[in-house]
CSV table of C-alpha atoms and ligand atoms in Angstrom, one decimal:
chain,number,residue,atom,x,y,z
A,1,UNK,CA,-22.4,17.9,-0.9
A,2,UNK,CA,-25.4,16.8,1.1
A,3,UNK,CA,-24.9,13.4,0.3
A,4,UNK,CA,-21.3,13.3,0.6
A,5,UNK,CA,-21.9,14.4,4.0
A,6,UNK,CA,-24.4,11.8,4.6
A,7,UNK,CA,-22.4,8.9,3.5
A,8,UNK,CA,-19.5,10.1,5.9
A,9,UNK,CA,-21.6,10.5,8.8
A,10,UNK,CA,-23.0,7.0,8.2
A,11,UNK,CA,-19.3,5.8,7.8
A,12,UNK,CA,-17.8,7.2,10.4
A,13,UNK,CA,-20.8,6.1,12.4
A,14,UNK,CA,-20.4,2.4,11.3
A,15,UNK,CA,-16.0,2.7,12.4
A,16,UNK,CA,-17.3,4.0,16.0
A,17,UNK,CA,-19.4,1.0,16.8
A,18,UNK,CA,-16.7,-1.6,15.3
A,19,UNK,CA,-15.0,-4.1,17.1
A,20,UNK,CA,-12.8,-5.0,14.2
A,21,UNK,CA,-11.5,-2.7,11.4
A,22,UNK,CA,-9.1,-4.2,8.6
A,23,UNK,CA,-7.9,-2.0,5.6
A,24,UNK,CA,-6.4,-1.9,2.3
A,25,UNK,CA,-4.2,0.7,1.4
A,26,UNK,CA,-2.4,1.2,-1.8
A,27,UNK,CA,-0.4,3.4,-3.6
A,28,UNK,CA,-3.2,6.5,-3.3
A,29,UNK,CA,-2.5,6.9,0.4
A,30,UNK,CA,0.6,8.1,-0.4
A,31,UNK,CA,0.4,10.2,-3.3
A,32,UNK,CA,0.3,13.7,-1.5
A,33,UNK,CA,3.5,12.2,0.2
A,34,UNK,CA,4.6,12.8,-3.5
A,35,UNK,CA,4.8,9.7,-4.6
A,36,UNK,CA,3.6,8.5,-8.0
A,37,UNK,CA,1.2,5.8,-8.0
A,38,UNK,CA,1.6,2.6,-9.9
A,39,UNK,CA,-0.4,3.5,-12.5
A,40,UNK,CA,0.1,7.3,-13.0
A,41,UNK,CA,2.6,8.4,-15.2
A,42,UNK,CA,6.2,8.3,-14.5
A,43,UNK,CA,8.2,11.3,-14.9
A,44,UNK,CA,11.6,12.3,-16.4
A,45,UNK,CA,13.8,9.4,-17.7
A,46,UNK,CA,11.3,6.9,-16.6
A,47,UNK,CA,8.0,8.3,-18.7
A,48,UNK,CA,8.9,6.1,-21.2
A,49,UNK,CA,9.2,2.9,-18.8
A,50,UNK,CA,6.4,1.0,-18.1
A,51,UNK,CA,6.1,0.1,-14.7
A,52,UNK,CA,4.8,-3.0,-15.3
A,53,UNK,CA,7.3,-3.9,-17.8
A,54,UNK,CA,9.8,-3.4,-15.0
A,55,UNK,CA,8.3,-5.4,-11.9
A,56,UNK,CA,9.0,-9.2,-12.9
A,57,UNK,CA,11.7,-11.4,-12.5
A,58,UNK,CA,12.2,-11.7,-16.3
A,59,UNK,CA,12.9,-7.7,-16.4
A,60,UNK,CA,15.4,-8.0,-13.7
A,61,UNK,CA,17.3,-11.7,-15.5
A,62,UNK,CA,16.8,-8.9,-18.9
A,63,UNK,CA,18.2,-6.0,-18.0
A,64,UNK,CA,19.4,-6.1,-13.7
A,65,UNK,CA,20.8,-2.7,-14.1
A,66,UNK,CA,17.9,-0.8,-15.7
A,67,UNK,CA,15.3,-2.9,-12.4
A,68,UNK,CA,17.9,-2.0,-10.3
A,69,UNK,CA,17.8,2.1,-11.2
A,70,UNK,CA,14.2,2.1,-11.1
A,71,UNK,CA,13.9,0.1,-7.6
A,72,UNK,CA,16.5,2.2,-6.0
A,73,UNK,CA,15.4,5.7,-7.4
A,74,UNK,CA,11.8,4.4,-6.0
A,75,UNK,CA,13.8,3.4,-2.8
A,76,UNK,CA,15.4,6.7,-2.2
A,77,UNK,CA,12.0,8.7,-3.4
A,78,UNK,CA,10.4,7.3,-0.6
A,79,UNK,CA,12.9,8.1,2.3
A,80,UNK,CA,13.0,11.7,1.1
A,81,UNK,CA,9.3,11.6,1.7
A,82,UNK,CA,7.1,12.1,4.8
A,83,UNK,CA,3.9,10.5,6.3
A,84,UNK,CA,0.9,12.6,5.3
A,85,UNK,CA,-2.4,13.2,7.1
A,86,UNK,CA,-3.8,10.4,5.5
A,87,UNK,CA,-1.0,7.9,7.1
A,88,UNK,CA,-1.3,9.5,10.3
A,89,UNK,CA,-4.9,9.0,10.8
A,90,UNK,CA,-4.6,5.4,10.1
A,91,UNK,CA,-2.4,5.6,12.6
A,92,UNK,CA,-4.1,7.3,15.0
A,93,UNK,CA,-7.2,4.3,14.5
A,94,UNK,CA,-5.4,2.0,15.4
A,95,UNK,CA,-4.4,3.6,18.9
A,96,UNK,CA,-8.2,4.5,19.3
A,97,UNK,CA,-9.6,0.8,18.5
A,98,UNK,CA,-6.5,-0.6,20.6
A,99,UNK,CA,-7.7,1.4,23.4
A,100,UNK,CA,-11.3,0.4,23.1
A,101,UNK,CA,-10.2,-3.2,23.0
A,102,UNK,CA,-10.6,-3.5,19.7
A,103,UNK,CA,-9.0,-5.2,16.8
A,104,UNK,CA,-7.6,-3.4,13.8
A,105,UNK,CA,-5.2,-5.1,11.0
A,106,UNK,CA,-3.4,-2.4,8.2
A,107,UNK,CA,-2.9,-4.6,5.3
A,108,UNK,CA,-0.7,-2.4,2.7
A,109,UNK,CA,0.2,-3.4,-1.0
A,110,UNK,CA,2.6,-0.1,-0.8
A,111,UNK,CA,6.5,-1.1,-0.1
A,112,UNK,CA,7.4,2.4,0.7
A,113,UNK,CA,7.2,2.3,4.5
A,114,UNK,CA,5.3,4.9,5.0
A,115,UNK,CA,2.7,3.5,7.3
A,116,UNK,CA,5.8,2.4,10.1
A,117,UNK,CA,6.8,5.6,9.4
A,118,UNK,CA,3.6,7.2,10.9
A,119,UNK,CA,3.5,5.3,13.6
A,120,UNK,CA,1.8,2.1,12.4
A,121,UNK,CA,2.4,-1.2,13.7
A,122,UNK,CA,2.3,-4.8,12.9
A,123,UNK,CA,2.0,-3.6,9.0
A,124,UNK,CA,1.2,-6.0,6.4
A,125,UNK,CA,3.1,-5.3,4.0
A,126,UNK,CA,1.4,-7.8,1.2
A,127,UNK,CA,3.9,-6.7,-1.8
A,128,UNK,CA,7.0,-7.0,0.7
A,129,UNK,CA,9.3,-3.6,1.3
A,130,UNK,CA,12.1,-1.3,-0.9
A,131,UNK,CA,13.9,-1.8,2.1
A,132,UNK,CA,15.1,-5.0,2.2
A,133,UNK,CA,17.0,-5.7,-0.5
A,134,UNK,CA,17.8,-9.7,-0.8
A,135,UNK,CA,20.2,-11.8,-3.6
A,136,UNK,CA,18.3,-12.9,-6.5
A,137,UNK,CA,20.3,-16.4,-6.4
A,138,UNK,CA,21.4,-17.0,-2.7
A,139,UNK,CA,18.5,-15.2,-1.2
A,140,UNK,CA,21.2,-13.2,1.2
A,141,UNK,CA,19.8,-10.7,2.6
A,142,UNK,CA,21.6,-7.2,1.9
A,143,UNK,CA,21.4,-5.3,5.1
A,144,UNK,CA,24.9,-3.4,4.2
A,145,UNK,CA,23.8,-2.2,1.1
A,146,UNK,CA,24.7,1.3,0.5
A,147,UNK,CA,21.8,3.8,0.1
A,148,UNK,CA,21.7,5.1,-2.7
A,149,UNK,CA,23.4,2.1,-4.4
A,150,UNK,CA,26.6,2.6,-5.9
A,151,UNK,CA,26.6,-0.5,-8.7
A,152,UNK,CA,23.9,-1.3,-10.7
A,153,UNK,CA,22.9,-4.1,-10.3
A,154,UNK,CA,24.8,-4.8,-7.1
A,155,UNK,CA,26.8,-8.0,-6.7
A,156,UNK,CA,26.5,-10.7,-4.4
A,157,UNK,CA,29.1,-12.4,-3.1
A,158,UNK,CA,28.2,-15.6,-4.8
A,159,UNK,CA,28.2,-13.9,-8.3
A,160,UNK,CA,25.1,-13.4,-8.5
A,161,UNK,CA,23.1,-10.0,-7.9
A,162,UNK,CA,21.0,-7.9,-5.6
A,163,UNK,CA,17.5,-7.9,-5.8
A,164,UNK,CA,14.4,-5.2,-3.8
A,165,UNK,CA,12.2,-7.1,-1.2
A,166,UNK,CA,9.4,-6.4,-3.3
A,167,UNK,CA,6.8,-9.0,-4.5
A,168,UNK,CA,7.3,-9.1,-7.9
A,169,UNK,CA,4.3,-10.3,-10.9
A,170,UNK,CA,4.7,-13.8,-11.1
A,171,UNK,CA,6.1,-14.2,-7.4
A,172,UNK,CA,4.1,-15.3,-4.4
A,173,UNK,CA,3.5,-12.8,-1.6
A,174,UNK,CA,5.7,-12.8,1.5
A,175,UNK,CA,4.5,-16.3,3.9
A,176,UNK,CA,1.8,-15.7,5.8
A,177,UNK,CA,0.9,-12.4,4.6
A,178,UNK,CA,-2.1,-13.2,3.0
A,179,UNK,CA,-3.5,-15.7,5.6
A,180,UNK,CA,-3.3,-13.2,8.1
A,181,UNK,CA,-4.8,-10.8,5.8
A,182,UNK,CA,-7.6,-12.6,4.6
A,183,UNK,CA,-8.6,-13.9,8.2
A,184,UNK,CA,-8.6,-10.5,8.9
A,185,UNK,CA,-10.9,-9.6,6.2
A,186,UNK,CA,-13.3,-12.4,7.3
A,187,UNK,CA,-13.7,-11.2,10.5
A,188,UNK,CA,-13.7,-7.8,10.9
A,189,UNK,CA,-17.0,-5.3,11.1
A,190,UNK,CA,-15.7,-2.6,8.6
A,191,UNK,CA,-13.2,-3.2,5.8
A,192,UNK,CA,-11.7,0.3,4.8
A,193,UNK,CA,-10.0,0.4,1.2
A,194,UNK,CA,-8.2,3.4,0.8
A,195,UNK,CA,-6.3,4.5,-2.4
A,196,UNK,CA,-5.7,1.4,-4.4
A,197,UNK,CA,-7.3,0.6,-7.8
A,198,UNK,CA,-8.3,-2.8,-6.6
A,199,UNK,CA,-7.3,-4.5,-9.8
A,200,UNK,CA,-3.9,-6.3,-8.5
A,201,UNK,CA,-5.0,-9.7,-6.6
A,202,UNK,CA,-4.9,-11.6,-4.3
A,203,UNK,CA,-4.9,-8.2,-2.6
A,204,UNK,CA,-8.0,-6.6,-4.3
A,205,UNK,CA,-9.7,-10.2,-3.4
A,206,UNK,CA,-9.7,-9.3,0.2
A,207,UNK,CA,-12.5,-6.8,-0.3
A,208,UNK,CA,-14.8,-9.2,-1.8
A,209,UNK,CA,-13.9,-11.5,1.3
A,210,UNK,CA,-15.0,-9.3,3.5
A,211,UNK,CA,-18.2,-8.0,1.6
A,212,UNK,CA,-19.3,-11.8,1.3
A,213,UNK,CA,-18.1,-12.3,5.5
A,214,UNK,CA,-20.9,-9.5,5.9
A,215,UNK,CA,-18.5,-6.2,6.4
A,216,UNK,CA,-19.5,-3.1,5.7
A,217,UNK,CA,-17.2,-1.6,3.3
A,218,UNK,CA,-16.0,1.6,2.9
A,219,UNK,CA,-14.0,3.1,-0.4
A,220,UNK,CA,-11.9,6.2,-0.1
A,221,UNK,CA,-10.5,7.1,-3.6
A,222,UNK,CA,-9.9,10.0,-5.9
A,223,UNK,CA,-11.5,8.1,-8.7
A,224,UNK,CA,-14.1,5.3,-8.9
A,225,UNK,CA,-12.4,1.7,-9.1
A,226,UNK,CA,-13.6,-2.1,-10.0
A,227,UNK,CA,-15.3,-2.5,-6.1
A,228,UNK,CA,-17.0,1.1,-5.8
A,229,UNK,CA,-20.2,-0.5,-7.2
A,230,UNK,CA,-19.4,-3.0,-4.4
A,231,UNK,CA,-18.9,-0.9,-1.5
A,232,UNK,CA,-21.1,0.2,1.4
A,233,UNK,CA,-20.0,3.5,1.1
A,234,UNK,CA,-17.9,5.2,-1.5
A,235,UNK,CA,-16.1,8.6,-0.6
A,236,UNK,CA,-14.4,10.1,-3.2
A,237,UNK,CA,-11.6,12.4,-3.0
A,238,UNK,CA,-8.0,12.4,-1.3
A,239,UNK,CA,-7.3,10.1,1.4
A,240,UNK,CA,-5.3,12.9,3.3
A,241,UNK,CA,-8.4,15.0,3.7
A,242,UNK,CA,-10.9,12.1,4.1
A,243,UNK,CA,-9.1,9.8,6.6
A,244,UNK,CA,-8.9,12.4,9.0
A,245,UNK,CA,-12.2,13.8,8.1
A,246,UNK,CA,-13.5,10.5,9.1
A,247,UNK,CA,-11.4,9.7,12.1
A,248,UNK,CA,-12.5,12.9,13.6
A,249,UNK,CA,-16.3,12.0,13.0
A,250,UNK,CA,-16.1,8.6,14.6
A,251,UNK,CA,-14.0,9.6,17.6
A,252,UNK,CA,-14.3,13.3,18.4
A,253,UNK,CA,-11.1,14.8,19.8
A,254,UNK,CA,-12.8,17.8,20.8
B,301,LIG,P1,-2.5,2.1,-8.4
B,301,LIG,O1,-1.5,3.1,-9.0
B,301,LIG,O2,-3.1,1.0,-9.3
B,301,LIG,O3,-3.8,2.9,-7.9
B,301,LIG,C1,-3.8,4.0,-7.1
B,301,LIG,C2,-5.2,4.4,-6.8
B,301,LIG,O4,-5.1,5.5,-5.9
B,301,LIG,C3,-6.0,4.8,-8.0
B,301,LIG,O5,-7.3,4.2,-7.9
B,301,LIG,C4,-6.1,6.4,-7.9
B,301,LIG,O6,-7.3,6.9,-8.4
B,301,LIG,C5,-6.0,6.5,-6.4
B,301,LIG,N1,-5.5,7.8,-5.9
B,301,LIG,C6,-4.5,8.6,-6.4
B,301,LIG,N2,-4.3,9.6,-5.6
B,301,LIG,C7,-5.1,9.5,-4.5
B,301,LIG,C8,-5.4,10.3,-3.4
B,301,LIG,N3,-4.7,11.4,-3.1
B,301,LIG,N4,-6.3,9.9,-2.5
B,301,LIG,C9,-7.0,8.7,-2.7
B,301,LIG,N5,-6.8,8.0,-3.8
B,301,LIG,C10,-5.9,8.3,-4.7
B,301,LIG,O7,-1.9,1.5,-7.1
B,301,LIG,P2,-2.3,0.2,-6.3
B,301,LIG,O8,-3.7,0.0,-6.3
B,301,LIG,O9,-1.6,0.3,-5.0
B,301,LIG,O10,2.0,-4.4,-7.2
B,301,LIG,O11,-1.6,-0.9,-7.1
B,301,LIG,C11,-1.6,-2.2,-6.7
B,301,LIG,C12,-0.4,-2.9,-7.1
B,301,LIG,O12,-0.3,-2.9,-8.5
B,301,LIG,C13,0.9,-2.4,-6.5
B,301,LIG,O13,1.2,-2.8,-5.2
B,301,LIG,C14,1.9,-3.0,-7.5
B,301,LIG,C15,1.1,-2.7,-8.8
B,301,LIG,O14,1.4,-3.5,-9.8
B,301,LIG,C16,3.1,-5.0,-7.3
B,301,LIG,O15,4.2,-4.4,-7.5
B,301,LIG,C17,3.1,-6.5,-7.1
């Protein structure tokens, strides 16, 4: 407990005197939102999908209604559910650094929207969104989709079908997304990973980028991942306890 206290202070310690803060979020940041992460086991119908099995282009040209079930179940799972304390203090960094004249970049392989939803801005959202839905042919974009979906898959007017905004295995990441992302890695003084098992690249990459830029790095996750051995400072346990413990440390409200 001693130490765990020790490594936040020095943490929280290192945020307070940065000029630039990126982070990594993944799908941990929003588990006590109630959202299953990528790697946890589905429930119901879906325990005996595998996620991974479902997020290509070659599931979707397979089987477009099964892809299209799970995308929009995932779609509406994540506007039943709320911002926890965990998105909120991320947040709330980014108006302290902003008001310090500071930089701070949220870089976010989650396409749930929780982050905007807290009242982060500028999001980069590396695997794209569940909210913008596109044609897998035309590339139209489907802003007047119904939600929830009523066909499955959806058609497109030019016979071909609707598709999430997601990044799929196999597909690039959105333009841009990872420049921006990486230059932000390169420059900043602390790199924050938070709730992502750092085994899906280029995303997990960014870490490394900063660690060789010479960032300190700090890990929040339940469980140890690939980059914990890597990281200035590991904190384990839930990011809706710790990112708040942490926030609270570096910039005292009261
Ligand atoms: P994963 O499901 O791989 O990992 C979630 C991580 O969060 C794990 O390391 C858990 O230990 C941790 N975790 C769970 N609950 C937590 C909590 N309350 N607080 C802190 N940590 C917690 O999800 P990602 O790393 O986001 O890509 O997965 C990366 C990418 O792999 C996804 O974006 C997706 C997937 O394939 C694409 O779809 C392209």
């Amino acid at each position: 407990m001693h130490e765990r206290n020790d490594i936040l202070t020095a943490a929280a310690a290192a945020l307070r005197d940065a000029r630039s803060v990126a982070v990594l979020t993944g799908a941990g940041v929003s588990a006590e939102s109630g959202l299953s992460t990528f790697r946890d086991a589905q429930t119901g119908h879906w325990a005996k999908y595998d996620p991974m099995q479902l997020a290509t282009p070659e599931a979707f040209r397979r089987d477009p209604e099964l892809v299209t079930r799970w995308y929009d179940m995932r779609r509406q799972a994540a506007l039943a559910a709320n911002p926890n304390d965990g998105h909120r203090a991320l947040a709330e960094m980014q108006r302290t650094l902003a008001a310090r004249d500071g930089r701070f970049t949220l870089i976010t392989q989650n396409v749930d929207g929780l982050h905007a939803r807290a009242g982060s801005t500028d999001v980069i959202e590396l695997h794209g969104s569940l909210r913008h839905w596109r044609c897998f042919d035309c590339g139209r974009a489907g802003a007047d989709l119904p939600s929830p979906l009523t066909e499955f898959p959806t058609p497109c007017d030019c016979g071909g079908y609707m598709r999430p905004g997601v990044v799929w295995f196999g597909e690039s990441l959105p333009t841009g997304a990872i420049d921006r992302a990486a230059e932000a890695a390169a420059s900043c003084d602390v790199f924050l990973t938070v709730g992502t098992s750092a085994v899906v690249y280029p995303a997990a990459g960014l870490i490394h980028v900063a660690h060789e830029a010479g960032a300190r790095t700090i890990e929040i996750n339940r469980d140890a991942t690939d980059v914990s051995e890597l990281v200035t400072w590991r904190l384990a346990g839930p990011s809706g306890d710790l990112l708040p413990h942490l926030m609270q440390l570096a910039f005292p409200t009261d």
